[in-house]
Tab-separated table of C-alpha atoms in Angstrom:
chain	number	residue	atom	x	y	z
A	1	UNK	CA	22.475	-11.162	-1.154
A	2	UNK	CA	19.914	-8.858	-2.709
A	3	UNK	CA	19.808	-5.323	-1.334
A	4	UNK	CA	18.188	-2.001	-2.070
A	5	UNK	CA	19.787	0.844	-0.179
A	6	UNK	CA	19.170	4.532	0.231
A	7	UNK	CA	22.458	5.921	1.377
A	8	UNK	CA	21.261	8.945	3.302
A	9	UNK	CA	19.027	8.382	6.298
A	10	UNK	CA	18.339	12.123	6.486
A	11	UNK	CA	18.983	15.134	4.295
A	12	UNK	CA	18.564	18.760	5.360
A	13	UNK	CA	18.730	21.508	2.742
A	14	UNK	CA	17.830	25.147	2.271
A	15	UNK	CA	14.597	26.127	0.556
A	16	UNK	CA	15.076	26.803	-3.138
A	17	UNK	CA	18.002	24.401	-3.518
A	18	UNK	CA	17.904	21.081	-5.362
A	19	UNK	CA	17.568	17.973	-3.223
A	20	UNK	CA	19.232	14.827	-4.581
A	21	UNK	CA	18.453	11.409	-3.105
A	22	UNK	CA	20.255	8.190	-4.012
A	23	UNK	CA	19.019	4.625	-4.358
A	24	UNK	CA	21.410	1.739	-5.015
A	25	UNK	CA	20.603	-1.914	-5.533
A	26	UNK	CA	22.655	-5.106	-5.706
A	27	UNK	CA	21.888	-8.530	-7.165
A	28	UNK	CA	18.691	-7.344	-8.807
A	29	UNK	CA	17.959	-6.700	-12.470
A	30	UNK	CA	14.789	-4.647	-12.211
A	31	UNK	CA	12.795	-3.757	-15.292
A	32	UNK	CA	11.728	-0.555	-13.556
A	33	UNK	CA	12.199	1.397	-10.372
A	34	UNK	CA	9.689	3.526	-8.459
A	35	UNK	CA	9.819	6.441	-6.041
A	36	UNK	CA	7.276	7.137	-3.285
A	37	UNK	CA	6.667	9.886	-0.762
A	38	UNK	CA	5.604	9.090	2.814
A	39	UNK	CA	4.357	11.625	5.345
A	40	UNK	CA	4.442	10.795	9.094
A	41	UNK	CA	1.772	8.311	10.136
A	42	UNK	CA	0.515	7.762	6.599
A	43	UNK	CA	0.972	5.263	3.809
A	44	UNK	CA	3.427	5.955	0.962
A	45	UNK	CA	2.155	7.675	-2.155
A	46	UNK	CA	3.509	6.882	-5.617
A	47	UNK	CA	5.450	9.645	-7.367
A	48	UNK	CA	7.335	8.352	-10.399
A	49	UNK	CA	8.271	5.175	-12.230
A	50	UNK	CA	11.281	4.839	-14.534
A	51	UNK	CA	11.912	1.884	-16.824
A	52	UNK	CA	15.285	0.283	-17.514
A	53	UNK	CA	15.380	1.686	-21.055
A	54	UNK	CA	14.723	5.237	-19.825
A	55	UNK	CA	17.640	7.346	-18.663
A	56	UNK	CA	15.561	10.145	-17.203
A	57	UNK	CA	11.956	10.912	-16.250
A	58	UNK	CA	10.463	14.247	-15.206
A	59	UNK	CA	7.276	15.349	-13.496
A	60	UNK	CA	6.942	19.018	-12.602
A	61	UNK	CA	9.823	19.738	-10.160
A	62	UNK	CA	10.771	16.066	-9.867
A	63	UNK	CA	13.394	14.273	-11.916
A	64	UNK	CA	14.496	10.644	-11.710
A	65	UNK	CA	17.452	9.001	-13.422
A	66	UNK	CA	18.171	5.296	-13.750
A	67	UNK	CA	21.631	3.891	-14.482
A	68	UNK	CA	21.499	0.109	-14.861
A	69	UNK	CA	25.289	-0.069	-15.211
A	70	UNK	CA	25.872	1.644	-11.871
A	71	UNK	CA	22.730	-0.025	-10.449
A	72	UNK	CA	21.617	3.336	-9.177
A	73	UNK	CA	18.712	5.756	-9.348
A	74	UNK	CA	18.867	9.432	-8.421
A	75	UNK	CA	15.794	11.424	-7.378
A	76	UNK	CA	15.935	15.202	-7.650
A	77	UNK	CA	13.560	17.869	-6.358
A	78	UNK	CA	14.352	21.254	-7.860
A	79	UNK	CA	13.383	24.585	-6.288
A	80	UNK	CA	12.644	22.733	-3.050
A	81	UNK	CA	9.950	23.976	-0.677
A	82	UNK	CA	9.227	23.261	3.005
A	83	UNK	CA	6.136	21.325	1.822
A	84	UNK	CA	8.504	18.836	0.157
A	85	UNK	CA	9.678	17.716	3.604
A	86	UNK	CA	8.846	14.018	3.926
A	87	UNK	CA	10.426	10.580	3.701
A	88	UNK	CA	11.155	9.387	0.176
A	89	UNK	CA	11.325	5.692	-0.626
A	90	UNK	CA	12.620	3.905	-3.687
A	91	UNK	CA	11.194	0.532	-4.661
A	92	UNK	CA	11.728	-2.159	-7.257
A	93	UNK	CA	9.877	-5.203	-8.463
A	94	UNK	CA	11.969	-8.313	-7.934
A	95	UNK	CA	12.037	-11.448	-10.064
A	96	UNK	CA	10.188	-13.192	-7.233
A	97	UNK	CA	7.096	-11.087	-8.048
A	98	UNK	CA	7.292	-8.826	-5.035
A	99	UNK	CA	7.802	-5.086	-4.515
A	100	UNK	CA	10.829	-4.342	-2.336
A	101	UNK	CA	11.419	-0.961	-0.685
A	102	UNK	CA	14.548	0.835	0.424
A	103	UNK	CA	14.840	2.158	3.959
A	104	UNK	CA	13.954	5.709	2.915
A	105	UNK	CA	15.553	9.141	3.167
A	106	UNK	CA	13.993	11.723	5.473
A	107	UNK	CA	14.179	15.061	3.679
A	108	UNK	CA	13.847	18.344	5.567
A	109	UNK	CA	13.641	21.668	3.732
A	110	UNK	CA	14.366	24.646	5.964
A	111	UNK	CA	12.925	28.077	5.086
B	1	UNK	CA	-14.195	6.465	-4.729
B	2	UNK	CA	-11.775	3.637	-5.392
B	3	UNK	CA	-9.155	2.923	-2.830
B	4	UNK	CA	-7.663	0.657	-0.231
B	5	UNK	CA	-8.944	0.665	3.333
B	6	UNK	CA	-7.242	-0.613	6.449
B	7	UNK	CA	-8.939	-1.011	9.787
B	8	UNK	CA	-8.647	-0.302	12.593
B	9	UNK	CA	-6.312	2.682	12.565
B	10	UNK	CA	-5.085	1.908	16.095
B	11	UNK	CA	-5.068	-1.520	17.742
B	12	UNK	CA	-3.963	-2.629	21.166
B	13	UNK	CA	-3.148	-6.235	21.904
B	14	UNK	CA	-2.423	-8.039	25.124
B	15	UNK	CA	0.497	-10.410	25.351
B	16	UNK	CA	-0.408	-13.851	24.004
B	17	UNK	CA	-3.396	-12.737	21.941
B	18	UNK	CA	-3.881	-13.083	18.214
B	19	UNK	CA	-5.200	-10.049	16.352
B	20	UNK	CA	-6.394	-9.608	12.777
B	21	UNK	CA	-5.820	-6.497	10.703
B	22	UNK	CA	-8.252	-5.809	7.902
B	23	UNK	CA	-7.357	-4.720	4.359
B	24	UNK	CA	-9.971	-4.171	1.655
B	25	UNK	CA	-9.556	-2.736	-1.839
B	26	UNK	CA	-12.068	-1.849	-4.548
B	27	UNK	CA	-9.482	-1.122	-7.243
B	28	UNK	CA	-9.891	-4.543	-8.873
B	29	UNK	CA	-6.201	-5.209	-8.249
B	30	UNK	CA	-4.869	-8.743	-8.409
B	31	UNK	CA	-1.800	-8.257	-6.203
B	32	UNK	CA	-1.873	-7.365	-2.519
B	33	UNK	CA	0.906	-6.893	0.017
B	34	UNK	CA	1.493	-6.507	3.749
B	35	UNK	CA	4.460	-4.515	5.045
B	36	UNK	CA	5.714	-3.734	8.504
B	37	UNK	CA	7.374	-0.413	9.350
B	38	UNK	CA	9.271	0.277	12.560
B	39	UNK	CA	10.122	3.824	13.709
B	40	UNK	CA	12.617	5.469	11.363
B	41	UNK	CA	12.802	2.347	9.220
B	42	UNK	CA	11.736	1.345	5.728
B	43	UNK	CA	9.053	-1.136	4.735
B	44	UNK	CA	9.677	-4.827	5.242
B	45	UNK	CA	7.555	-7.326	3.350
B	46	UNK	CA	5.549	-9.778	5.438
B	47	UNK	CA	3.328	-11.582	2.904
B	48	UNK	CA	2.121	-10.985	-0.625
B	49	UNK	CA	-0.487	-12.436	-2.922
B	50	UNK	CA	-0.693	-12.350	-6.705
B	51	UNK	CA	-4.080	-14.004	-7.039
B	52	UNK	CA	-7.008	-15.287	-5.006
B	53	UNK	CA	-6.285	-18.381	-2.895
B	54	UNK	CA	-2.544	-17.998	-3.319
B	55	UNK	CA	0.054	-16.119	-1.259
B	56	UNK	CA	3.790	-16.195	-0.551
B	57	UNK	CA	5.970	-15.398	2.420
B	58	UNK	CA	7.970	-12.209	2.376
B	59	UNK	CA	11.141	-11.468	4.286
B	60	UNK	CA	9.642	-11.463	7.808
B	61	UNK	CA	6.670	-13.873	7.721
B	62	UNK	CA	7.367	-15.634	11.024
B	63	UNK	CA	4.591	-15.032	13.536
B	64	UNK	CA	2.125	-13.817	10.900
B	65	UNK	CA	-0.553	-15.473	8.771
B	66	UNK	CA	-2.762	-14.324	5.900
B	67	UNK	CA	-5.637	-15.487	3.735
B	68	UNK	CA	-6.845	-14.451	0.275
B	69	UNK	CA	-10.317	-15.885	-0.123
B	70	UNK	CA	-11.614	-12.881	-2.057
B	71	UNK	CA	-9.893	-10.608	-4.535
B	72	UNK	CA	-10.876	-7.552	-2.503
B	73	UNK	CA	-9.637	-8.730	0.885
B	74	UNK	CA	-6.268	-9.689	2.356
B	75	UNK	CA	-6.448	-9.858	6.173
B	76	UNK	CA	-3.291	-10.225	8.260
B	77	UNK	CA	-3.264	-12.101	11.572
B	78	UNK	CA	-0.535	-11.262	14.044
B	79	UNK	CA	-0.152	-14.366	16.178
B	80	UNK	CA	1.223	-14.799	19.673
B	81	UNK	CA	4.322	-16.304	18.048
B	82	UNK	CA	5.345	-12.835	16.834
B	83	UNK	CA	7.682	-11.723	19.608
B	84	UNK	CA	7.811	-8.042	18.838
B	85	UNK	CA	4.551	-7.086	17.122
B	86	UNK	CA	4.424	-3.394	18.030
B	87	UNK	CA	4.778	-1.584	14.692
B	88	UNK	CA	2.995	0.284	11.911
B	89	UNK	CA	1.414	-2.126	9.406
B	90	UNK	CA	0.759	-1.120	5.815
B	91	UNK	CA	-1.327	-2.911	3.223
B	92	UNK	CA	-0.900	-2.232	-0.498
B	93	UNK	CA	-2.372	-3.391	-3.771
B	94	UNK	CA	-1.332	-3.172	-7.409
B	95	UNK	CA	-2.315	-4.504	-10.787
B	96	UNK	CA	-0.840	-7.877	-11.640
B	97	UNK	CA	2.812	-7.646	-10.729
B	98	UNK	CA	4.100	-8.691	-14.116
B	99	UNK	CA	3.019	-5.222	-15.259
B	100	UNK	CA	5.077	-2.203	-14.325
B	101	UNK	CA	2.611	-0.314	-12.199
B	102	UNK	CA	2.564	1.415	-8.874
B	103	UNK	CA	1.376	0.221	-5.484
B	104	UNK	CA	-1.525	1.908	-3.715
B	105	UNK	CA	-1.337	1.965	0.066
B	106	UNK	CA	-3.861	2.094	2.851
B	107	UNK	CA	-3.485	4.528	5.733
B	108	UNK	CA	-1.955	1.912	7.996
B	109	UNK	CA	-2.736	0.240	11.310
B	110	UNK	CA	-0.632	1.059	14.330
B	111	UNK	CA	-0.453	-2.012	16.578
B	112	UNK	CA	0.688	-1.722	20.178
B	113	UNK	CA	1.192	-4.568	22.611
B	114	UNK	CA	0.145	-3.666	26.138
C-alpha cells in the first residue's frame, strides 16, 4: 500500500543545534515533495518544494534533500531557535492527482 | 488580499444533525481540498476537486459530502452518518495539480459534537 511516513512523532533539541526531520514514502513515484510548518490551531504554511531531479534545496536556515533511490527526504533547520518550534509536515502529489501529507513531526527547541 | 477563508472558526453540532463548513478562495485556484486533523495526528484527505462540477473521494470520505458549483467555493457537509465528527477541518487550494505548486490553507474549523 502507499504510505508517507515521518518517523519521529516528536523531536526535542537544544537551541543553536541543527534539527533533522525525516520523511519516507513507499509505493509512490512523486515528481516533487513539499514541506510545511503548522502552528497549534492554525493551517499549515508552505516552506519548501524539491523536485525529483534536485538533490538539495536551501532557503535561509532551511535545507531539504530528496533521495528518490532511498525514497526519502530530509529537512534540516540549522542554528535552531525557540521560534522554530512547531509541527513540520511533508507532503507529496500522488498520481491520483491529490496531495497526501505525512503525520508530522512536532519539533521543540529548548533555550 | 488574496487568500482562502474558512467559516465558522468554531462549530458545535448536536448528534444526528448535518452541518456545512464553508471554504472560499479568491486565488483563482483550480484545485481545492478538504482534510481532517485529529489531535496529534497528520492531515487525512476527505475530498478533493480539480475543476468546477467535479470532485473525488479521498481516504476518509464516508459520512461527508461536497459540492463544487463555483471555482471559488468548496463547501463540506458533515452528515449524521459520520460517527466521529469531532475534529479540526482544513480546507486548501492550489493551482491545477498537474503543476508542482504549493497548497494554501485556511485557518480551519474546529467541529465539536455536543
